PDB file of C-alpha atoms in Angstrom:
ATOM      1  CA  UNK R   6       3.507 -19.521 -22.668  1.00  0.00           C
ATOM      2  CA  UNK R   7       4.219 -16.259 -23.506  1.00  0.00           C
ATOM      3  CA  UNK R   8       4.834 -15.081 -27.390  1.00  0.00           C
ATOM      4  CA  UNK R   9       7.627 -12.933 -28.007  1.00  0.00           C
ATOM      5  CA  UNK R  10       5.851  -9.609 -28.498  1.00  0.00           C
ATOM      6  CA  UNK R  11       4.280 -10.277 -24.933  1.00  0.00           C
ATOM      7  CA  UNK R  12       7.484 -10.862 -23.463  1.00  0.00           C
ATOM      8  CA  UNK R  13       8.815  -7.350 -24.250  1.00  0.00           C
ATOM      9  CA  UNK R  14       6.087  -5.813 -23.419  1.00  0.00           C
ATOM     10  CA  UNK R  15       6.268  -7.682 -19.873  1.00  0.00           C
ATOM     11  CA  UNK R  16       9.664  -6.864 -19.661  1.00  0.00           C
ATOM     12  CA  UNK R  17       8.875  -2.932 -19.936  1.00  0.00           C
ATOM     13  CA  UNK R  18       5.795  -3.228 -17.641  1.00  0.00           C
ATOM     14  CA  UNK R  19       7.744  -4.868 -14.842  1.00  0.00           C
ATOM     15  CA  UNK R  20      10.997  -2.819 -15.182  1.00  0.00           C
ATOM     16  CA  UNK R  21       8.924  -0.188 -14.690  1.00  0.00           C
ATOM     17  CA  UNK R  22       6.688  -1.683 -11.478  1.00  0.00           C
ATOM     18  CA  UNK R  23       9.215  -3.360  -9.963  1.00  0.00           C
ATOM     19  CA  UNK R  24      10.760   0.188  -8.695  1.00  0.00           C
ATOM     20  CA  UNK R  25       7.184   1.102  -7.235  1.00  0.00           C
ATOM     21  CA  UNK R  26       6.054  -1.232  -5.209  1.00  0.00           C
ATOM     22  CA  UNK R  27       4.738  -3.321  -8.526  1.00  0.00           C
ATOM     23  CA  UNK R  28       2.505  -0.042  -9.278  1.00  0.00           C
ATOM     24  CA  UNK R  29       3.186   1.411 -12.798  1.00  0.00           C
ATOM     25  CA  UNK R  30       1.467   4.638 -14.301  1.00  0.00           C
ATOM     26  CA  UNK R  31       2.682   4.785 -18.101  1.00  0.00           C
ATOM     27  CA  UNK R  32       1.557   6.547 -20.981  1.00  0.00           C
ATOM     28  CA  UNK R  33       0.543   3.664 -23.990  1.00  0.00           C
ATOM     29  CA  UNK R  34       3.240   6.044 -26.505  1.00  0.00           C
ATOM     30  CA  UNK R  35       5.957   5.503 -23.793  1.00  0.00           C
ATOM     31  CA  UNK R  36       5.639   1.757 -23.286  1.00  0.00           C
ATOM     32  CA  UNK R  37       5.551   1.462 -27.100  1.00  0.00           C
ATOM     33  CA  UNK R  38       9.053   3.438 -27.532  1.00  0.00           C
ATOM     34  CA  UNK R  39      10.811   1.353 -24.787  1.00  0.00           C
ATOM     35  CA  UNK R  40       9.979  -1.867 -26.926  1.00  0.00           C
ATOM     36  CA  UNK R  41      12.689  -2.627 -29.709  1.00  0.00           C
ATOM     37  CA  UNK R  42      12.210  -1.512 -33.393  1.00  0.00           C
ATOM     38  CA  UNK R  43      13.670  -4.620 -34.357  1.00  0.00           C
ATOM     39  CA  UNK R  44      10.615  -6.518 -32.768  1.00  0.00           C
ATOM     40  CA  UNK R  45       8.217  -4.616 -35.145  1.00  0.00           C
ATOM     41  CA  UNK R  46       5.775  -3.964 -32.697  1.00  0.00           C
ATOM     42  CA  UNK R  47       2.591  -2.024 -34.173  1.00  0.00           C
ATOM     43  CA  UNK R  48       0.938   0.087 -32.005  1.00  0.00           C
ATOM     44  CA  UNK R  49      -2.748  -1.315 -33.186  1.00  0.00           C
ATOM     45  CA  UNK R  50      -1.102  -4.859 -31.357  1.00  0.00           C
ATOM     46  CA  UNK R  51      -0.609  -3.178 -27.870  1.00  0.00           C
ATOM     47  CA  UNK R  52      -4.019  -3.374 -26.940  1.00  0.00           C
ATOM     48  CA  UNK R  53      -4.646  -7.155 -27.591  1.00  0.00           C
ATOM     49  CA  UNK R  54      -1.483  -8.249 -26.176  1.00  0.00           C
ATOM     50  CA  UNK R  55      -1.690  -6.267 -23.356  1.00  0.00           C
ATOM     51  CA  UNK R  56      -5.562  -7.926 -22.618  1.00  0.00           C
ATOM     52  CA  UNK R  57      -3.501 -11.303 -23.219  1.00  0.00           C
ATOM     53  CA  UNK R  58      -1.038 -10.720 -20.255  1.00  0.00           C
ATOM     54  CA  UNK R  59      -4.240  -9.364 -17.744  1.00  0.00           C
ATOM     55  CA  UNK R  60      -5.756 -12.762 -18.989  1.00  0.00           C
ATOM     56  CA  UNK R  61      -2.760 -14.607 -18.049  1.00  0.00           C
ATOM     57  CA  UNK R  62      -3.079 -12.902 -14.841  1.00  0.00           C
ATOM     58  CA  UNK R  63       0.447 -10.738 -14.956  1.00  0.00           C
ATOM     59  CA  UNK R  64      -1.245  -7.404 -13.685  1.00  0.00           C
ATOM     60  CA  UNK R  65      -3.913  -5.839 -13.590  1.00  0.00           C
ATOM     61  CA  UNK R  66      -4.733  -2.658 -15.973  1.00  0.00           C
ATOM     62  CA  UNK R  67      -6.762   0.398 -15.445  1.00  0.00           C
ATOM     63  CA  UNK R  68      -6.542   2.490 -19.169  1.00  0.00           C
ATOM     64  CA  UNK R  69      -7.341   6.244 -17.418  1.00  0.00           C
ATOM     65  CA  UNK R  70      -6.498   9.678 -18.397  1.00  0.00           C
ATOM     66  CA  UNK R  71      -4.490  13.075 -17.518  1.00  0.00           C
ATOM     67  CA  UNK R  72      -6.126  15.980 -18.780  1.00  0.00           C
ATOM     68  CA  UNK R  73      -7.306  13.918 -21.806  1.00  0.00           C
ATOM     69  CA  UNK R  74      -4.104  11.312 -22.292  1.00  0.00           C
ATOM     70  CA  UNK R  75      -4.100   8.429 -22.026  1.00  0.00           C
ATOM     71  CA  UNK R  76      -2.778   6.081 -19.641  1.00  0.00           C
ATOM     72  CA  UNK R  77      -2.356   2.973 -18.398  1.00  0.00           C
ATOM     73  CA  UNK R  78      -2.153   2.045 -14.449  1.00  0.00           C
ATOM     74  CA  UNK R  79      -0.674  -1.544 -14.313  1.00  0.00           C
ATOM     75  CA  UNK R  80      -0.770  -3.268 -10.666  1.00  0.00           C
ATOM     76  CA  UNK R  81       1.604  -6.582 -10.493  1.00  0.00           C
ATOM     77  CA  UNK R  82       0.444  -9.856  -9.680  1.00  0.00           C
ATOM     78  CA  UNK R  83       1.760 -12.841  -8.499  1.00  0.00           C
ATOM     79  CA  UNK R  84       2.810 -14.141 -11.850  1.00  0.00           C
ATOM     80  CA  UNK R  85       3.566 -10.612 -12.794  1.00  0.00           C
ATOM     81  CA  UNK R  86       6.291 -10.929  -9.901  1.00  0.00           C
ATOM     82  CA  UNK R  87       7.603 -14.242 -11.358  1.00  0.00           C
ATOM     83  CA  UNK R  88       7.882 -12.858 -14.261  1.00  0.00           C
ATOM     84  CA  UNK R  89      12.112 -12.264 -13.556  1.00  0.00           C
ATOM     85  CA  UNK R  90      12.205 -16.198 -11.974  1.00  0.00           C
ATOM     86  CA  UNK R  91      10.187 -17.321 -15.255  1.00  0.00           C
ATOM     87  CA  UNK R  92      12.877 -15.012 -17.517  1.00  0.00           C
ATOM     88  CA  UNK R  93      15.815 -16.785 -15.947  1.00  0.00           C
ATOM     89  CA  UNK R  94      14.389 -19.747 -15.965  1.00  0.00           C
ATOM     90  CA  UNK R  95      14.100 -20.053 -19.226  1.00  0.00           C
ATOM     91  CA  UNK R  96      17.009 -18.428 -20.084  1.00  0.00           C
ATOM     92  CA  UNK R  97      18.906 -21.348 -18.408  1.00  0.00           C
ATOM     93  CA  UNK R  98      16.896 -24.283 -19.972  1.00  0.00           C
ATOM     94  CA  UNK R  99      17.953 -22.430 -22.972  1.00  0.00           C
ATOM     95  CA  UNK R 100      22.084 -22.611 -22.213  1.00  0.00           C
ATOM     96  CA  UNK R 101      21.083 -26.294 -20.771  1.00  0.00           C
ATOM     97  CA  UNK R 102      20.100 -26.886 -24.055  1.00  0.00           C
ATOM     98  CA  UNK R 103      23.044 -25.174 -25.470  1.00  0.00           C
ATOM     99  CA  UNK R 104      25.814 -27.298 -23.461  1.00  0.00           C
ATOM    100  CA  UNK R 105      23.742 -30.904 -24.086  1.00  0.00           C
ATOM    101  CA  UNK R 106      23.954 -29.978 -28.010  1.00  0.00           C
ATOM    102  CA  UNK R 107      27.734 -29.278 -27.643  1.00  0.00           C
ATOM    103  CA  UNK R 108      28.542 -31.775 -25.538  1.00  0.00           C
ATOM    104  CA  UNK R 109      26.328 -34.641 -27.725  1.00  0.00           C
ATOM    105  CA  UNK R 110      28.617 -33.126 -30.882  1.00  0.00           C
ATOM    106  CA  UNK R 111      31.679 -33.413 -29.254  1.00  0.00           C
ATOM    107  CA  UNK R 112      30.922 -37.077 -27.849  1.00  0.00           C
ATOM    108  CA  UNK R 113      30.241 -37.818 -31.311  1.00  0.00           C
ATOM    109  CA  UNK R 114      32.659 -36.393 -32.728  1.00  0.00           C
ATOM    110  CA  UNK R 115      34.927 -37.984 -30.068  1.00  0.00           C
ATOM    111  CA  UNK R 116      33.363 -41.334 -31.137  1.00  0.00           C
ATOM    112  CA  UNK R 117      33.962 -40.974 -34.912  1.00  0.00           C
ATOM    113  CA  UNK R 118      37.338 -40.695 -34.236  1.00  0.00           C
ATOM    114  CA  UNK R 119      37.736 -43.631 -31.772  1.00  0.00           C
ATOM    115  CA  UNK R 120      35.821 -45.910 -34.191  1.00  0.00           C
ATOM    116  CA  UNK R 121      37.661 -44.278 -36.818  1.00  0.00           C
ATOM    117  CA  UNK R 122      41.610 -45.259 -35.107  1.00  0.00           C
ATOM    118  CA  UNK R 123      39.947 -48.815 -34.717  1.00  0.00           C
ATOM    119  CA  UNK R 124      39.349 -49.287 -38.345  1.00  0.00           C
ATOM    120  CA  UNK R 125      42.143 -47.790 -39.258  1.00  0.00           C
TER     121      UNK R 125
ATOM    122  CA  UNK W   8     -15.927  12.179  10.688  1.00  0.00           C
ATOM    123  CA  UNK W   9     -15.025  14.626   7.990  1.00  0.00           C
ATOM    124  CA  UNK W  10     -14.446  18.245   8.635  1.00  0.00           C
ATOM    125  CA  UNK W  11     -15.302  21.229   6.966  1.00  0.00           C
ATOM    126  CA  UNK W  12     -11.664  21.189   4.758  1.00  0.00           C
ATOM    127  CA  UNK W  13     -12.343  17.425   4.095  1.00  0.00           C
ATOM    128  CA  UNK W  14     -16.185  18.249   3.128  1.00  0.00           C
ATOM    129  CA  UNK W  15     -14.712  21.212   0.615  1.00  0.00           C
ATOM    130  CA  UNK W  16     -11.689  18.272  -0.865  1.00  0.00           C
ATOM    131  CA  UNK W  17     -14.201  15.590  -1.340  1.00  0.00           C
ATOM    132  CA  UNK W  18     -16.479  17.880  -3.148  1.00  0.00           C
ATOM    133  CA  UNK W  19     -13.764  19.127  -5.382  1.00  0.00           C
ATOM    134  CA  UNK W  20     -12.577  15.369  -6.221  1.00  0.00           C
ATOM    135  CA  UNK W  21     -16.259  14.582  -7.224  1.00  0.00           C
ATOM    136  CA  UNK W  22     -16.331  17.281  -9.738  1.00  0.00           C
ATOM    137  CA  UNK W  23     -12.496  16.676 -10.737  1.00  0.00           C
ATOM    138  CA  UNK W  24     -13.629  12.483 -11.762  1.00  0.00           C
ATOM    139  CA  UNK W  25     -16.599  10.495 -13.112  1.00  0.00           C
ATOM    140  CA  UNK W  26     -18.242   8.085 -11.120  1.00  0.00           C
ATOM    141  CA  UNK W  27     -15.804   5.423  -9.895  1.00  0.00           C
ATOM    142  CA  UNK W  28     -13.502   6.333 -13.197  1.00  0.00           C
ATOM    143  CA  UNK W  29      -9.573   6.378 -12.280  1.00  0.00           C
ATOM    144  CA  UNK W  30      -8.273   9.519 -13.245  1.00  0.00           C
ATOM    145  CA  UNK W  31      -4.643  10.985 -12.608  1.00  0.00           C
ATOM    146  CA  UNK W  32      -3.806  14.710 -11.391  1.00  0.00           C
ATOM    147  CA  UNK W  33      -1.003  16.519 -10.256  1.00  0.00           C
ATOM    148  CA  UNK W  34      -1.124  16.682  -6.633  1.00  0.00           C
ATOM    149  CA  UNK W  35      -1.178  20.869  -6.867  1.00  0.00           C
ATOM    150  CA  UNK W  36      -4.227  20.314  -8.892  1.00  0.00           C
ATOM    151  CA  UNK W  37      -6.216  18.234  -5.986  1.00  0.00           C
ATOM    152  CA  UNK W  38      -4.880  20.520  -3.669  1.00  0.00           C
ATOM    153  CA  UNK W  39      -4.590  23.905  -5.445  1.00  0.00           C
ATOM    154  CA  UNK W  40      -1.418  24.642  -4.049  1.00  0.00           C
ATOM    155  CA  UNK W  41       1.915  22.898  -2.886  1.00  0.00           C
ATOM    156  CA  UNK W  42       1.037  19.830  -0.745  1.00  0.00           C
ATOM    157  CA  UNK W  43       1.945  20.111   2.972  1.00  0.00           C
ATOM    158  CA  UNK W  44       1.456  17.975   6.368  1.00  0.00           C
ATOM    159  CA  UNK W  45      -1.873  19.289   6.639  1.00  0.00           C
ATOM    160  CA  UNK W  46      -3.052  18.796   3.484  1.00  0.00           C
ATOM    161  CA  UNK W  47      -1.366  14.968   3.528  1.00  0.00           C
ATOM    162  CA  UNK W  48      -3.450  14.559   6.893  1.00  0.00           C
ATOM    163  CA  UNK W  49      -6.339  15.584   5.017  1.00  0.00           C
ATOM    164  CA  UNK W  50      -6.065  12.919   1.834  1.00  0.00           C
ATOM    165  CA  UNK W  51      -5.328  10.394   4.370  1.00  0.00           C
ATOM    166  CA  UNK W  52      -8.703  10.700   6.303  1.00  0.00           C
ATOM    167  CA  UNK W  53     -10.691  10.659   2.782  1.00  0.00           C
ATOM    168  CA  UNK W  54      -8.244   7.097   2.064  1.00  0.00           C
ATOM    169  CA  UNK W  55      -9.275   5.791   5.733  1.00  0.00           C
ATOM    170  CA  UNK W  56     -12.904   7.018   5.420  1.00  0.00           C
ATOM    171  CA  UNK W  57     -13.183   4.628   2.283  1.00  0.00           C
ATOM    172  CA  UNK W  58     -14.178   8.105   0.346  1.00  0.00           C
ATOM    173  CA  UNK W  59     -11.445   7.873  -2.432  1.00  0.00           C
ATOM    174  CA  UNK W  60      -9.321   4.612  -3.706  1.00  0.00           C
ATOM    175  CA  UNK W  61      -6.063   5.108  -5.238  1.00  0.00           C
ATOM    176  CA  UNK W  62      -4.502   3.082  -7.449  1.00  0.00           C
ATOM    177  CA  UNK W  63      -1.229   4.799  -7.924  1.00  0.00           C
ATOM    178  CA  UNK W  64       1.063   7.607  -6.162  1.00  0.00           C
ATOM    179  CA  UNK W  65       4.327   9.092  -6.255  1.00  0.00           C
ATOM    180  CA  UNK W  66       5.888  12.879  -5.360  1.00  0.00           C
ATOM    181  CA  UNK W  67       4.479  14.530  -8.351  1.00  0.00           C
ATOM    182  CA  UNK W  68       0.834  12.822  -9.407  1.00  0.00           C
ATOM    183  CA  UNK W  69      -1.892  10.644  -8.457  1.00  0.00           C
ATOM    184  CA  UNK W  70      -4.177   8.163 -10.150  1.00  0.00           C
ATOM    185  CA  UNK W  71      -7.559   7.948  -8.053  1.00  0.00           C
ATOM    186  CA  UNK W  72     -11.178   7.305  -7.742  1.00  0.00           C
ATOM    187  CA  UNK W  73     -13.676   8.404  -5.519  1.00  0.00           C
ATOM    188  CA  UNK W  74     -15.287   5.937  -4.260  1.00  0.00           C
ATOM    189  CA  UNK W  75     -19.801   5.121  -4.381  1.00  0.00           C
ATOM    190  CA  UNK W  76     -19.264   5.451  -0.467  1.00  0.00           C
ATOM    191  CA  UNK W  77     -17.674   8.624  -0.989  1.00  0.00           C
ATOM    192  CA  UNK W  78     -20.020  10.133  -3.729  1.00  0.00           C
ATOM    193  CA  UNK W  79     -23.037   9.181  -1.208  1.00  0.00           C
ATOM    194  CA  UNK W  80     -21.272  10.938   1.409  1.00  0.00           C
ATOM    195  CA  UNK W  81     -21.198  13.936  -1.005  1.00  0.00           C
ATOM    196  CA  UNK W  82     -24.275  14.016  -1.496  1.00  0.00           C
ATOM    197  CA  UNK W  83     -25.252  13.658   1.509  1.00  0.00           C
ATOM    198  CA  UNK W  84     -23.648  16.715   2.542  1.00  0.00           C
ATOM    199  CA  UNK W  85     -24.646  18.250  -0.386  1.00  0.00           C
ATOM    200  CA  UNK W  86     -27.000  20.128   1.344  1.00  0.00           C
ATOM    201  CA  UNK W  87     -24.619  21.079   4.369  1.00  0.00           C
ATOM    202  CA  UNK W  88     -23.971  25.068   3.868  1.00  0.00           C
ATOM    203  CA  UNK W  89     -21.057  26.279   5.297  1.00  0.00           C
ATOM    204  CA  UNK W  90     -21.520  29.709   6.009  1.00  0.00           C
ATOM    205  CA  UNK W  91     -18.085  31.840   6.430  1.00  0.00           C
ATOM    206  CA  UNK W  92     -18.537  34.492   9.273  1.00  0.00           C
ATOM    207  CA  UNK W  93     -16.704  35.539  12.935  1.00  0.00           C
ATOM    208  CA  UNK W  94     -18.473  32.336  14.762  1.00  0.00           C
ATOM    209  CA  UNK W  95     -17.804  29.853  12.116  1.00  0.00           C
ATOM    210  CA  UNK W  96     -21.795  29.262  11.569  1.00  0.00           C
ATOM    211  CA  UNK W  97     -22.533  26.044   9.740  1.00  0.00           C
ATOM    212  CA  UNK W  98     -26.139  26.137   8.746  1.00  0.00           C
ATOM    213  CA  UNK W  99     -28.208  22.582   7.416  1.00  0.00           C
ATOM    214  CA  UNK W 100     -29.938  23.264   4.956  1.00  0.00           C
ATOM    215  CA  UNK W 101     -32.948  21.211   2.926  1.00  0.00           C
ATOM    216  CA  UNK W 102     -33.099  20.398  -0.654  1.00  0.00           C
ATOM    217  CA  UNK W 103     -34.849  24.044  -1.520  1.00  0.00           C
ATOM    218  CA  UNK W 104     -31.812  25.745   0.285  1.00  0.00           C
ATOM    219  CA  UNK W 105     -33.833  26.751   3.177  1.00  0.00           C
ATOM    220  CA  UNK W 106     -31.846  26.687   6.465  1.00  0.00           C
ATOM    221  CA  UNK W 107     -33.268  23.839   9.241  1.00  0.00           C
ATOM    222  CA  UNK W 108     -30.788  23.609  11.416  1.00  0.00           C
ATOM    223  CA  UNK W 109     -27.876  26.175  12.732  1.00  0.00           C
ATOM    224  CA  UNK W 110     -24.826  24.513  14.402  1.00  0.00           C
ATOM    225  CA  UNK W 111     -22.327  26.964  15.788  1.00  0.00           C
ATOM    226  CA  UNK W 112     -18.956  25.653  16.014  1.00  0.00           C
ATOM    227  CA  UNK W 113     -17.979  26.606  19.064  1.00  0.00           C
ATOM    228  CA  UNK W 114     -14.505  26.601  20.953  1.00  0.00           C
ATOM    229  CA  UNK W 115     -14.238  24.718  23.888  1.00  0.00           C
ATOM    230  CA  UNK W 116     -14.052  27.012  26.515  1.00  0.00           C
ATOM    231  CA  UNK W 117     -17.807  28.395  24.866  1.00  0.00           C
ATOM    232  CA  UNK W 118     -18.965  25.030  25.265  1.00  0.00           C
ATOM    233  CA  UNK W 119     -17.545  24.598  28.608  1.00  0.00           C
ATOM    234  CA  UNK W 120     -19.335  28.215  29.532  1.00  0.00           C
ATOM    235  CA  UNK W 121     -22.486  26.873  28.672  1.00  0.00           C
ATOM    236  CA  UNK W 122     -22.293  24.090  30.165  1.00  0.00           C
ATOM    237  CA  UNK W 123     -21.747  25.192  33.329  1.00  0.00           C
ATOM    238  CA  UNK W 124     -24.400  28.354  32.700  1.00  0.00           C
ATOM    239  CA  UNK W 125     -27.036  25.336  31.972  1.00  0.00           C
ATOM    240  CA  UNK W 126     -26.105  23.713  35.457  1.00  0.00           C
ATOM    241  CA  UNK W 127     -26.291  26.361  37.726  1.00  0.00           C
ATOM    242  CA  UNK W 128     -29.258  27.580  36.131  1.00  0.00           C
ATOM    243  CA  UNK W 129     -30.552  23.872  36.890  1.00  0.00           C
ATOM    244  CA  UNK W 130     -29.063  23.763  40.711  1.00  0.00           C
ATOM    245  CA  UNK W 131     -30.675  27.339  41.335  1.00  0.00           C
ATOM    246  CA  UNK W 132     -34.066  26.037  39.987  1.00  0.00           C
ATOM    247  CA  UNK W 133     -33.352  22.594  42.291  1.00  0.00           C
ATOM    248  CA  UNK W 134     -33.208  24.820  45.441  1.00  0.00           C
ATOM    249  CA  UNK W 135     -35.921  26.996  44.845  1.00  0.00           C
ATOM    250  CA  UNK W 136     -37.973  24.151  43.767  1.00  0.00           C
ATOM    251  CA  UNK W 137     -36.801  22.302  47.446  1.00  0.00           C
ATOM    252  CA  UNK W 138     -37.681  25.737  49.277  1.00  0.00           C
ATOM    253  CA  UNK W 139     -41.260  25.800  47.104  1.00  0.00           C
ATOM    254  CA  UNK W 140     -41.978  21.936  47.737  1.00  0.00           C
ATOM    255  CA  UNK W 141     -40.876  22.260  51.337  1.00  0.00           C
ATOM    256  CA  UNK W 142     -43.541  25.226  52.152  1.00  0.00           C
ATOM    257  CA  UNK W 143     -45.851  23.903  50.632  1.00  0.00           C
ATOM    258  CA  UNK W 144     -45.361  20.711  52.371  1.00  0.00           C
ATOM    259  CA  UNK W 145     -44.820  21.798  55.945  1.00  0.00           C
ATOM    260  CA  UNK W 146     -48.298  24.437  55.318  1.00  0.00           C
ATOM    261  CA  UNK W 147     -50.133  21.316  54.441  1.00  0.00           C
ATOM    262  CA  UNK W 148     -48.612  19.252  57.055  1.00  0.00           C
ATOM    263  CA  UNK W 149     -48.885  21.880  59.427  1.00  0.00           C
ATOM    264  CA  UNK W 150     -52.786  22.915  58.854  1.00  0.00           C
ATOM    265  CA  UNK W 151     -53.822  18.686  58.940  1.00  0.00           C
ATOM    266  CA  UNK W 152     -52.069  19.012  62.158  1.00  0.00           C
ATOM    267  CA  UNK W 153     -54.110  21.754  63.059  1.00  0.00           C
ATOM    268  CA  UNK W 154     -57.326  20.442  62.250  1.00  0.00           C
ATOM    269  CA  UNK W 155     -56.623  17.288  63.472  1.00  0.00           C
ATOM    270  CA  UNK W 156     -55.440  18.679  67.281  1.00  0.00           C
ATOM    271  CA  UNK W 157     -58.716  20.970  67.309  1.00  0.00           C
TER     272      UNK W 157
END
């Protein structure tokens, strides 16, 4: 399971694949500024997290340089190309989740008031 | 087989990266210049050749390694001279720079032209050697005869 941070960072990495044939070339300060301020992502945390999604088998990464930057050469994978399915998928076990929870409140609330016009 | 531009580009890439390090360049810095047909022909033979890997490409850079094959073949033909003049002289040379071996790189008609010099020079010699072999023959045939009637 992915943590959050990873999941934005995933999100960048593939947006950015996707439109090349799942090959990416990116430069570590333009992957960090396409990740959300709100998400508070340091740039010391790139690193690990990124190491944690090659573990996970997403991509593979090759850190190399252009006339002394750095960059990073991502190559998809096969759970790096799920990566979308496993995004909606989620995403709709989370609105699943969403209608049971309104639907169990209305039942009950639906059953309060039947008991309630019985006892009354 | 590489040629002499592919010979002068794989050198150039083993000076431009480190071992089998990925490194990106613009493609007018591998090539020096805008990148045409020629030139695309040219990458594509070191790709096929196993000489350089690439990891990533588009219009504008490249991210690439050259390959152990293609350092070895570097080396290799480190000590391959090509010498610039009218005929195009490539000249071998050992590991003290003295010259071994001179290959011309001849057009076809040239080679053709030799060719055919080289036969005729070997018919001619065929016939004379026939005429040679067949006087001498018929002599000794002709004096056991001799000897043998008187």
């Amino acid at each position: 399971m992915l943590s959050k941070k990873q999941k934005l960072l995933m999100k960048v990495i593939y947006s950015h694949a996707i439109k090349k044939e799942g090959v990416c070339l990116i430069r570590p300060i333009d992957l960090l500024k396409e990740i959300p301020l709100s998400s508070d992502f340091r740039r010391d945390e790139l690193e690990s997290n990124l190491k944690a999604l090659v573990t996970e088998d997403f991509f593979e990464m090759i850190t190399t340089d252009k006339k002394g930057e750095e960059y990073y050469c991502f190559t998809l994978h096969q759970n790096g190309y799920a990566f979308s399915r496993q995004i909606a998928a989620e995403k709709r076990a989370i609105v699943f989740k969403l209608i049971l929870t309104v639907a169990g409140a209305i039942l009950s609330f639906t059953l309060v008031r039947i008991l309630t016009a019985i006892a009354g | 087989m590489l040629d002499k531009d592919g010979i002068a580009l794989l050198s150039k890439l083993c000076t431009m990266t480190e071992g089998e390090k990925f490194s990106v360049y613009d493609w007018t810095d591998v090539f020096g210049g805008e990148i045409d047909e020629e030139r695309k022909n040219l990458w594509r033979t070191l790709l096929q050749q196993g000489c350089v890997s690439v990891k990533y490409s588009d219009d504008e850079e490249v991210c690439f390694a050259v390959t152990l094959k293609g350092r070895n073949i570097n080396e290799e033909l480190a000590t391959m001279q090509v010498v610039e003049d009218e005929n195009q002289t490539v000249v071998r040379t050992d590991a003290t720079g003295r010259p071994v071996m001179v290959v011309k790189d001849e057009t076809f008609f040239e080679n053709m032209r030799k060719k055919l010099h080289s036969r005729s020079i070997g018919f001619v010699w065929g016939i004379v050697g026939g005429i040679i072999g067949g006087i001498v023959g018929g002599s000794i045939v002709a004096l056991i005869m001799h000897f043998a009637i008187h």
